[in-house]
Coordinates of N, CA and C in Angstrom, one line a residue:
Chain A
S1 N 0.0 -10.1 -11.1 CA -1.3 -10.7 -10.7 C -2.6 -10.0 -9.9
Q2 N -3.6 -9.8 -10.2 CA -4.7 -9.3 -9.5 C -5.2 -9.9 -8.3
Q3 N -4.7 -10.0 -6.9 CA -5.1 -10.6 -5.9 C -6.9 -10.1 -5.7
G4 N -7.0 -8.8 -4.8 CA -7.9 -8.2 -4.1 C -8.3 -7.7 -5.2
E5 N -9.8 -7.5 -5.2 CA -10.7 -6.2 -6.2 C -11.8 -6.1 -5.3
E6 N -11.5 -4.4 -5.4 CA -12.7 -3.7 -4.7 C -13.9 -3.3 -5.6
D7 N -15.4 -3.6 -4.8 CA -16.0 -3.1 -5.5 C -16.8 -2.1 -4.2
P8 N -17.3 -1.1 -5.0 CA -17.1 -0.3 -6.2 C -16.3 0.0 -6.2
Q9 N -16.2 0.6 -7.6 CA -14.9 1.4 -8.0 C -15.1 3.0 -7.7
A10 N -16.3 3.4 -7.1 CA -16.3 4.4 -6.7 C -17.9 4.8 -6.0
L11 N -18.0 5.6 -4.8 CA -19.0 5.6 -4.0 C -19.1 6.7 -3.4
S12 N -20.4 7.4 -3.7 CA -21.1 9.1 -3.4 C -22.0 8.8 -2.3
I13 N -21.8 9.3 -1.1 CA -22.8 9.5 0.2 C -22.7 10.6 0.6
Q14 N -23.8 10.9 1.5 CA -23.9 12.1 2.1 C -23.7 11.6 3.5
E15 N -22.8 12.7 4.5 CA -22.5 12.8 5.8 C -23.6 11.8 6.4
G16 N -23.1 11.0 7.6 CA -24.0 10.4 8.5 C -24.6 9.3 7.9
E17 N -24.4 8.8 6.6 CA -24.8 7.9 6.0 C -23.6 6.5 6.2
N18 N -23.8 5.4 6.1 CA -22.7 4.2 6.3 C -22.3 4.3 4.7
A19 N -21.3 4.3 4.6 CA -20.6 3.2 3.7 C -19.9 1.8 3.4
T20 N -20.4 1.1 2.4 CA -19.9 -0.6 2.9 C -19.4 -0.8 1.2
M21 N -17.5 -1.2 1.5 CA -16.8 -1.2 0.3 C -16.5 -2.5 0.5
N22 N -16.5 -3.6 -0.7 CA -16.1 -5.1 -0.7 C -15.0 -5.3 -1.3
C23 N -14.2 -6.6 -1.1 CA -13.1 -6.9 -1.9 C -13.2 -8.4 -1.9
S24 N -13.0 -9.0 -3.2 CA -12.8 -10.3 -3.5 C -11.7 -10.4 -3.5
Y25 N -10.8 -12.0 -3.3 CA -9.8 -12.2 -3.9 C -10.1 -14.0 -4.0
K26 N -8.6 -13.8 -4.9 CA -8.8 -15.4 -5.5 C -8.3 -17.1 -4.8
T27 N -6.9 -16.5 -3.8 CA -6.6 -17.7 -3.2 C -6.5 -17.8 -2.0
S28 N -6.3 -18.9 -1.0 CA -6.1 -18.7 -0.2 C -5.6 -17.7 0.6
I29 N -5.7 -17.0 2.1 CA -5.0 -16.3 2.5 C -4.3 -16.5 4.1
N30 N -4.0 -15.6 4.4 CA -3.4 -16.0 6.3 C -4.1 -14.4 6.7
N31 N -4.0 -13.4 6.1 CA -4.7 -12.2 6.4 C -5.1 -11.4 5.5
L32 N -6.0 -10.4 5.7 CA -6.5 -9.2 4.3 C -6.5 -8.2 5.9
Q33 N -6.2 -6.7 5.0 CA -5.9 -6.0 5.5 C -6.5 -4.7 4.2
W34 N -7.1 -3.7 5.5 CA -7.6 -2.6 4.8 C -6.9 -1.4 5.1
Y35 N -6.5 -0.6 3.9 CA -5.7 0.8 4.0 C -6.8 1.7 3.4
R36 N -6.0 3.0 4.1 CA -6.9 4.2 3.4 C -6.0 5.0 2.6
Q37 N -6.4 5.8 2.1 CA -5.5 6.8 1.3 C -5.9 8.2 0.8
N38 N -5.6 8.9 1.4 CA -6.0 10.5 0.6 C -5.3 10.9 -0.3
S39 N -5.8 11.9 -1.0 CA -5.1 12.1 -2.7 C -3.6 12.8 -2.0
G40 N -2.9 12.0 -3.1 CA -1.3 11.9 -3.1 C -0.8 11.8 -1.9
R41 N -1.6 11.0 -0.8 CA -0.6 11.0 0.3 C -0.3 9.8 0.3
G42 N 0.6 9.1 1.4 CA 1.0 7.8 1.6 C -0.4 6.8 2.2
L43 N -0.3 5.8 2.2 CA -1.4 4.9 2.8 C -1.6 4.9 4.2
V44 N -2.7 4.3 5.0 CA -2.9 4.4 6.5 C -3.4 2.9 6.3
H45 N -2.7 2.6 7.1 CA -3.3 0.9 7.8 C -4.7 1.4 8.6
L46 N -5.6 0.5 8.5 CA -6.6 0.5 9.4 C -7.2 -0.6 10.1
I47 N -7.0 -1.4 9.6 CA -7.6 -2.9 10.5 C -6.9 -4.3 9.2
L48 N -6.9 -5.0 10.2 CA -6.2 -6.5 9.7 C -6.9 -7.3 10.3
I49 N -7.2 -8.6 9.7 CA -8.4 -9.5 9.6 C -7.7 -10.5 9.6
R50 N -7.5 -11.6 10.7 CA -6.6 -12.9 10.0 C -7.6 -14.0 9.5
S51 N -7.6 -15.1 9.1 CA -8.3 -16.1 8.1 C -8.8 -16.9 9.3
N52 N -8.6 -16.9 10.0 CA -9.2 -17.5 11.0 C -10.2 -16.5 12.1
E53 N -10.6 -15.3 11.6 CA -11.0 -14.1 11.8 C -12.5 -14.1 11.2
R54 N -13.6 -13.9 11.8 CA -15.3 -13.5 11.2 C -15.2 -11.4 10.8
E55 N -15.4 -11.2 11.7 CA -15.6 -10.0 12.0 C -14.5 -9.1 13.2
K56 N -14.5 -8.0 12.7 CA -13.2 -7.0 13.5 C -13.8 -5.9 13.5
H57 N -13.5 -5.2 15.0 CA -14.3 -3.7 14.4 C -12.8 -2.6 15.2
S58 N -12.9 -1.6 14.8 CA -11.8 -0.5 15.0 C -13.3 0.8 14.9
G59 N -13.5 1.4 16.2 CA -14.1 2.7 16.0 C -15.4 2.6 14.9
R60 N -15.3 3.2 14.3 CA -16.7 3.8 13.2 C -16.8 2.3 11.9
L61 N -15.3 1.8 11.8 CA -15.3 0.9 10.9 C -15.5 -0.8 11.4
R62 N -15.8 -1.7 10.4 CA -16.3 -3.0 11.2 C -16.0 -3.9 10.0
V63 N -15.2 -4.5 9.9 CA -14.6 -5.4 8.9 C -15.3 -7.2 8.9
T64 N -15.7 -7.3 7.7 CA -16.1 -9.1 8.0 C -15.3 -9.2 7.1
L65 N -14.9 -11.0 7.0 CA -14.3 -11.6 5.9 C -15.2 -13.3 6.2
D66 N -15.1 -13.6 5.1 CA -15.8 -14.7 4.6 C -14.6 -15.8 3.7
T67 N -14.5 -16.7 4.0 CA -13.0 -17.6 3.7 C -13.7 -18.3 2.7
S68 N -14.9 -18.3 3.2 CA -15.4 -19.6 2.0 C -15.6 -18.9 0.8
K69 N -16.2 -17.9 0.7 CA -16.5 -17.0 -0.6 C -15.4 -16.2 -0.7
K70 N -14.4 -15.9 -0.3 CA -13.1 -15.4 -0.5 C -13.4 -14.1 -0.9
S71 N -14.0 -13.0 0.0 CA -14.4 -11.9 0.1 C -14.4 -11.5 1.6
S72 N -14.0 -10.4 1.5 CA -14.2 -9.2 2.8 C -15.3 -7.9 2.4
S73 N -15.5 -7.4 3.8 CA -16.2 -6.4 3.6 C -15.8 -5.2 4.5
L74 N -15.5 -3.9 4.0 CA -15.3 -2.7 5.2 C -16.5 -1.8 5.2
L75 N -17.2 -2.0 6.4 CA -18.4 -0.7 6.5 C -17.6 0.3 7.3
I76 N -18.1 1.7 7.0 CA -17.8 2.8 7.6 C -18.7 3.3 8.4
T77 N -19.4 3.1 9.7 CA -20.7 3.8 9.9 C -20.4 5.2 10.1
A78 N -21.8 6.0 10.3 CA -21.9 7.6 10.4 C -20.8 8.4 9.7
S79 N -20.7 8.1 8.4 CA -19.4 8.8 7.7 C -19.5 10.4 7.7
R80 N -18.4 10.9 7.7 CA -18.0 12.1 7.9 C -17.5 12.6 6.2
A81 N -17.1 14.1 6.3 CA -16.5 14.6 4.9 C -14.9 13.9 5.2
A82 N -14.7 14.4 6.2 CA -13.3 13.2 6.4 C -12.7 12.2 6.3
D83 N -14.0 11.1 6.0 CA -13.7 9.7 5.6 C -13.3 10.0 3.8
T84 N -13.9 11.0 3.0 CA -13.0 11.0 1.7 C -12.1 10.8 1.6
A85 N -11.9 9.7 0.6 CA -10.4 8.8 0.4 C -10.6 7.6 -0.3
S86 N -9.9 7.1 -0.8 CA -9.5 5.9 -1.8 C -9.0 5.0 -0.3
Y87 N -10.0 4.0 -0.5 CA -9.9 2.4 0.4 C -9.2 1.2 -0.3
F88 N -8.3 0.8 0.1 CA -7.8 -0.5 -0.6 C -7.9 -1.8 0.3
C89 N -8.0 -2.5 0.0 CA -7.6 -3.7 1.0 C -6.3 -4.8 0.0
A90 N -5.7 -5.4 1.1 CA -4.7 -6.2 0.4 C -4.6 -7.6 0.9
T91 N -4.3 -8.3 0.3 CA -3.9 -9.7 0.2 C -2.6 -9.9 1.0
D92 N -1.8 -10.8 2.0 CA -1.0 -11.7 2.1 C -1.2 -13.4 1.0
N93 N -0.2 -13.0 -0.2 CA -0.1 -14.2 -0.6 C 1.2 -15.0 -0.5
T94 N 1.9 -15.8 0.3 CA 2.6 -16.5 0.7 C 4.0 -15.6 0.7
D95 N 4.3 -14.8 -0.3 CA 5.6 -13.8 -0.3 C 5.6 -12.4 -1.1
K96 N 3.9 -11.6 -0.8 CA 3.8 -10.2 -1.1 C 2.6 -10.0 -0.5
L97 N 2.1 -9.0 -0.4 CA 0.8 -8.2 -0.1 C 0.5 -7.6 -1.3
I98 N -0.4 -8.3 -1.9 CA -1.3 -7.6 -2.9 C -2.5 -6.7 -2.5
F99 N -2.1 -6.0 -3.3 CA -3.5 -4.5 -3.2 C -4.4 -4.8 -4.6
G100 N -5.7 -4.8 -3.8 CA -6.2 -3.8 -4.9 C -6.7 -2.4 -5.8
T101 N -7.2 -2.5 -6.3 CA -7.1 -0.8 -7.4 C -8.2 -0.1 -6.3
G102 N -8.5 -0.5 -5.3 CA -9.7 0.4 -4.5 C -10.4 1.2 -4.7
T103 N -11.4 1.3 -3.9 CA -12.7 1.9 -3.8 C -12.4 3.6 -3.4
R104 N -13.0 4.8 -4.4 CA -12.7 5.9 -4.2 C -13.8 6.1 -3.6
L105 N -14.1 7.0 -1.8 CA -15.2 7.2 -1.5 C -15.4 9.0 -1.4
Q106 N -16.6 9.2 -1.9 CA -16.7 10.6 -1.6 C -17.7 11.0 -0.8
V107 N -17.7 11.7 0.4 CA -18.7 11.7 1.7 C -19.4 13.4 1.3
F108 N -20.1 13.7 0.9 CA -20.5 15.0 0.5 C -21.3 15.5 2.0
P109 N -20.8 16.8 2.5 CA -21.5 17.2 3.8 C -23.2 17.3 3.6
Chain B
D1 N 9.6 11.3 17.7 CA 8.3 11.3 16.8 C 8.8 9.9 15.8
G2 N 8.3 9.0 15.8 CA 8.6 8.0 15.1 C 7.9 7.7 13.8
G3 N 8.2 7.4 12.8 CA 7.6 7.2 11.5 C 8.8 7.3 10.7
I4 N 7.9 7.2 9.0 CA 8.8 6.7 8.2 C 8.8 7.7 7.0
T5 N 9.9 8.5 7.0 CA 10.2 9.7 5.8 C 10.5 9.2 4.5
Q6 N 10.5 9.8 3.2 CA 10.5 9.9 1.8 C 11.3 11.0 1.4
S7 N 11.9 11.3 0.7 CA 12.5 12.5 0.5 C 13.3 12.1 -0.9
P8 N 13.2 13.0 -1.8 CA 12.0 13.9 -2.2 C 10.7 13.9 -2.3
K9 N 10.1 15.0 -2.4 CA 8.3 14.9 -2.5 C 8.3 14.5 -3.8
Y10 N 8.9 16.0 -4.3 CA 8.4 15.8 -6.5 C 10.2 15.6 -6.4
L11 N 10.1 15.0 -7.7 CA 11.7 14.8 -8.4 C 11.2 14.8 -9.6
F12 N 12.2 15.6 -10.7 CA 12.0 15.3 -12.2 C 13.4 14.8 -12.8
R13 N 13.4 14.1 -13.5 CA 14.4 13.3 -13.9 C 14.2 13.9 -15.9
K14 N 15.4 14.0 -16.3 CA 15.6 13.5 -17.5 C 15.6 12.0 -18.0
E15 N 15.2 11.8 -19.1 CA 15.7 11.0 -19.9 C 16.8 10.3 -19.8
G16 N 17.0 8.7 -19.6 CA 18.7 8.7 -19.6 C 19.2 8.8 -18.4
Q17 N 18.8 9.2 -17.6 CA 19.1 9.9 -15.6 C 18.5 8.3 -14.9
N18 N 19.6 8.0 -13.7 CA 19.7 7.4 -13.0 C 18.8 8.3 -11.8
V19 N 17.7 8.2 -11.0 CA 17.9 8.7 -10.2 C 17.6 7.6 -8.5
T20 N 17.9 8.7 -7.3 CA 17.6 7.7 -6.3 C 16.6 8.1 -5.2
L21 N 15.7 7.8 -4.6 CA 14.6 7.8 -4.2 C 15.3 7.4 -2.3
S22 N 14.5 8.6 -1.5 CA 15.5 8.0 -0.1 C 14.0 7.5 0.7
C23 N 14.4 6.6 1.4 CA 13.6 6.3 2.6 C 14.3 5.6 4.1
E24 N 13.6 6.6 4.4 CA 14.4 5.9 6.3 C 13.1 6.2 7.0
Q25 N 13.1 5.0 7.9 CA 12.1 5.0 9.1 C 13.0 5.0 10.3
N26 N 12.2 5.1 11.5 CA 13.1 5.0 12.9 C 12.1 4.5 13.7
L27 N 11.5 3.1 13.0 CA 10.4 2.7 14.0 C 11.0 1.2 14.9
N28 N 12.0 0.7 14.0 CA 12.8 -0.2 14.5 C 12.1 -1.4 13.7
H29 N 11.5 -1.2 12.5 CA 11.3 -2.0 11.8 C 12.3 -3.5 10.6
D30 N 12.2 -4.9 11.0 CA 13.0 -5.3 10.1 C 12.5 -5.3 8.7
A31 N 11.1 -4.8 8.2 CA 11.0 -5.5 6.8 C 10.4 -4.0 6.3
M32 N 11.2 -3.6 5.2 CA 10.4 -2.4 4.1 C 10.4 -2.9 2.8
Y33 N 9.9 -2.0 2.3 CA 9.6 -2.1 0.9 C 9.1 -1.1 -0.1
W34 N 9.1 -1.6 -0.9 CA 9.0 -0.1 -2.2 C 8.2 -0.7 -3.1
Y35 N 6.8 0.0 -3.1 CA 5.7 -0.2 -4.2 C 5.7 1.3 -5.2
R36 N 5.1 1.2 -6.3 CA 4.6 1.8 -7.3 C 3.2 1.8 -7.3
Q37 N 2.9 3.3 -7.8 CA 1.4 3.2 -7.6 C 1.2 4.4 -8.9
D38 N 0.4 3.9 -10.1 CA 0.2 4.5 -11.8 C -1.1 5.0 -11.0
P39 N -1.9 6.3 -11.8 CA -2.9 6.9 -11.6 C -3.9 5.9 -11.4
G40 N -5.0 5.9 -10.4 CA -6.1 5.0 -10.6 C -5.9 3.4 -10.5
Q41 N -4.3 2.9 -10.4 CA -3.9 1.9 -10.2 C -3.5 1.4 -8.5
G42 N -3.9 0.3 -8.0 CA -3.0 -0.2 -6.7 C -1.5 -0.2 -6.9
L43 N -1.2 -0.6 -5.4 CA 0.2 -0.7 -5.2 C 0.3 -2.0 -6.0
R44 N 2.0 -1.9 -7.0 CA 2.8 -3.0 -7.3 C 4.1 -2.5 -6.6
L45 N 4.6 -3.8 -6.1 CA 5.6 -4.2 -5.4 C 6.8 -4.1 -6.2
I46 N 7.7 -2.9 -5.8 CA 8.7 -3.2 -6.5 C 10.2 -4.5 -6.1
Y47 N 10.7 -3.8 -5.1 CA 11.7 -4.8 -3.8 C 11.5 -4.9 -2.6
Y48 N 11.3 -5.5 -2.0 CA 11.3 -6.0 -0.2 C 12.8 -6.5 0.1
S49 N 12.6 -6.1 1.6 CA 13.9 -6.6 2.5 C 13.3 -6.9 3.4
Q50 N 13.6 -8.5 4.0 CA 12.9 -8.4 5.8 C 14.2 -8.3 6.5
I51 N 15.2 -8.3 6.0 CA 16.3 -8.0 7.0 C 17.7 -7.1 6.4
V52 N 18.7 -6.5 7.4 CA 19.9 -5.7 6.5 C 20.6 -6.8 5.7
N53 N 20.7 -6.0 4.6 CA 21.9 -6.9 3.7 C 21.3 -8.1 2.7
D54 N 19.6 -8.1 2.7 CA 19.2 -8.9 2.2 C 17.5 -8.3 1.7
F55 N 17.6 -8.7 0.4 CA 16.4 -8.0 -0.4 C 16.0 -9.1 -1.7
Q56 N 14.5 -8.9 -1.7 CA 14.1 -9.8 -2.8 C 13.7 -8.8 -3.9
K57 N 13.3 -9.5 -4.8 CA 12.5 -8.7 -6.0 C 11.0 -8.8 -6.0
G58 N 10.0 -8.1 -6.7 CA 8.7 -8.0 -6.2 C 8.3 -8.5 -7.6
D59 N 7.1 -7.7 -8.3 CA 6.4 -8.1 -9.2 C 7.1 -7.3 -10.6
I60 N 8.0 -6.4 -9.8 CA 7.7 -4.8 -11.5 C 9.2 -4.4 -11.0
A61 N 10.6 -5.4 -10.8 CA 11.4 -5.0 -10.5 C 12.7 -4.4 -11.5
E62 N 12.5 -4.8 -12.5 CA 13.6 -4.7 -13.9 C 13.1 -3.2 -13.9
G63 N 14.3 -2.5 -14.1 CA 14.9 -1.2 -14.1 C 15.0 -0.5 -12.8
Y64 N 15.1 -1.5 -11.7 CA 14.9 -0.7 -10.4 C 16.0 -1.0 -9.6
S65 N 17.0 -0.8 -8.7 CA 17.7 -1.3 -7.7 C 17.8 -0.7 -6.6
V66 N 17.7 -1.7 -5.4 CA 17.8 -1.4 -4.4 C 19.1 -1.6 -3.3
S67 N 19.3 -1.3 -2.1 CA 20.3 -1.6 -1.2 C 19.9 -1.4 0.3
R68 N 20.3 -2.3 1.4 CA 19.7 -2.2 2.6 C 21.2 -2.3 3.4
E69 N 22.3 -1.5 3.5 CA 23.0 -1.8 4.5 C 22.7 -1.2 5.8
K70 N 21.6 -0.1 5.9 CA 21.3 0.1 7.4 C 19.7 -0.4 7.8
K71 N 19.7 -0.5 9.0 CA 17.8 -1.3 9.1 C 17.4 -0.3 8.9
E72 N 17.7 1.3 8.8 CA 16.9 2.5 9.2 C 16.4 2.8 7.5
S73 N 17.1 2.7 6.9 CA 17.8 3.2 5.4 C 17.5 2.1 4.2
F74 N 16.6 2.2 3.4 CA 16.3 1.6 2.0 C 16.0 2.3 0.9
P75 N 17.4 2.9 0.1 CA 16.5 3.5 -0.9 C 16.8 3.1 -2.2
L76 N 15.9 3.7 -3.2 CA 15.3 3.0 -4.1 C 16.1 4.2 -5.5
T77 N 16.8 2.9 -6.6 CA 17.8 3.8 -7.4 C 16.6 3.6 -8.5
V78 N 16.1 4.4 -9.8 CA 15.2 4.1 -10.6 C 16.3 4.5 -11.8
T79 N 16.6 3.4 -12.4 CA 17.6 3.5 -13.4 C 17.1 3.6 -15.0
S80 N 17.8 4.2 -15.8 CA 17.6 4.7 -17.2 C 17.3 3.2 -17.7
A81 N 17.1 2.2 -17.4 CA 16.2 1.1 -17.8 C 14.8 1.0 -18.0
Q82 N 14.3 1.6 -16.8 CA 13.2 1.6 -16.6 C 12.4 2.5 -17.6
K83 N 11.6 1.8 -18.5 CA 10.9 2.3 -18.9 C 9.7 3.3 -19.3
N84 N 8.9 3.3 -18.2 CA 8.3 4.0 -17.5 C 8.0 4.4 -16.3
P85 N 9.1 5.6 -16.0 CA 9.4 5.9 -14.5 C 8.5 6.4 -13.5
T86 N 7.9 7.4 -15.1 CA 6.7 8.2 -14.2 C 5.8 8.4 -13.4
A87 N 5.6 8.0 -12.0 CA 4.5 7.4 -11.2 C 5.0 8.0 -9.8
F88 N 3.8 7.4 -9.1 CA 4.0 7.5 -7.5 C 4.7 6.7 -6.8
Y89 N 5.7 6.7 -6.0 CA 6.3 6.0 -5.4 C 6.1 5.9 -3.9
L90 N 5.9 4.8 -3.2 CA 5.7 4.7 -2.0 C 6.6 3.6 -1.5
C91 N 7.2 3.9 -0.4 CA 7.6 3.3 0.6 C 7.5 2.6 2.1
A92 N 7.5 1.5 3.0 CA 6.7 1.4 3.8 C 7.9 0.4 4.6
S93 N 6.9 0.2 5.9 CA 8.1 -0.7 7.0 C 7.0 -1.4 7.7
S94 N 7.8 -2.6 8.4 CA 6.8 -3.4 8.9 C 7.4 -4.5 10.1
I95 N 6.7 -4.6 11.0 CA 7.7 -5.3 11.9 C 8.0 -6.7 11.7
I96 N 7.0 -7.4 11.1 CA 6.7 -8.5 10.2 C 6.4 -8.5 8.8
I97 N 7.3 -9.0 8.8 CA 7.1 -9.5 6.7 C 5.7 -9.6 6.2
F98 N 5.4 -8.6 5.7 CA 4.0 -8.6 5.0 C 2.7 -8.6 5.7
D99 N 3.1 -8.0 7.2 CA 2.1 -7.6 8.1 C 1.3 -6.4 8.0
E100 N 1.3 -6.0 9.1 CA 0.7 -4.2 9.3 C 1.7 -3.4 8.8
Q101 N 1.1 -2.6 7.6 CA 2.6 -1.9 7.1 C 2.2 -0.2 7.2
F102 N 3.6 0.2 7.6 CA 3.1 2.0 7.7 C 3.9 2.5 6.7
F103 N 3.3 3.8 5.6 CA 3.7 4.0 4.7 C 5.0 5.3 4.6
G104 N 5.3 5.9 4.0 CA 6.0 7.2 4.1 C 4.8 7.9 3.1
P105 N 5.2 9.0 3.1 CA 4.3 10.3 2.3 C 4.3 10.1 1.0
G106 N 5.1 9.5 0.4 CA 5.5 9.4 -1.2 C 6.3 10.4 -1.8
T107 N 7.1 9.6 -2.9 CA 7.7 10.6 -4.2 C 7.1 10.5 -5.3
R108 N 6.9 11.9 -5.9 CA 6.2 11.9 -7.2 C 7.4 12.0 -8.0
L109 N 7.6 10.9 -9.0 CA 8.6 11.0 -10.1 C 8.0 11.3 -11.4
T110 N 8.3 12.3 -12.0 CA 8.0 12.7 -13.2 C 9.5 12.9 -14.1
V111 N 9.3 12.1 -15.4 CA 10.8 12.2 -16.3 C 10.1 13.0 -17.5
L112 N 10.9 13.8 -17.5 CA 10.4 14.8 -18.4 C 11.1 14.4 -20.3

């Protein structure tokens, strides 16, 4: 069953612009995680935000969590061509981690 | 150099054959996982293991089997019972179950 769903499915921006991706989920969670995947590679963990946290920063990444709306957003500031990848949210659902279908981000130089 | 490795990177299988995908980690993590990823899709959990000699089915375990005889190793066997095995397979590990996961580079399996 699909727990996290990302929006938009695809996003194209110019270098230097900000990129915002959203994730919505259905049931209550303990934590929400964001991962990045370059084409044909494994996933890389970006950030984990717990249900009692509202915002978290890591370098150029900013993640927010709104448990009342069951949604999270990932903001990448001052994007670079190297940020081109797919980004997935994952929510823990008691006995598993459920991944969304991802947002494909293309950053043009 | 700590990390998680998967082999082979590419694997071709004839219909009716069983194949085993390797996953090794030297991160001293207790939990390990196998996921399947189809084109344009998210990851689906096949099996996971919280500790040595214990493993649990995920959402799509049918046609797959695993073992966890050593902490470092969590091999996945794709059996002939798996109807559509062509996919990208990802192994992961974590310190705490379902917390931050570290992924291997993946194995792309193609059935000929």
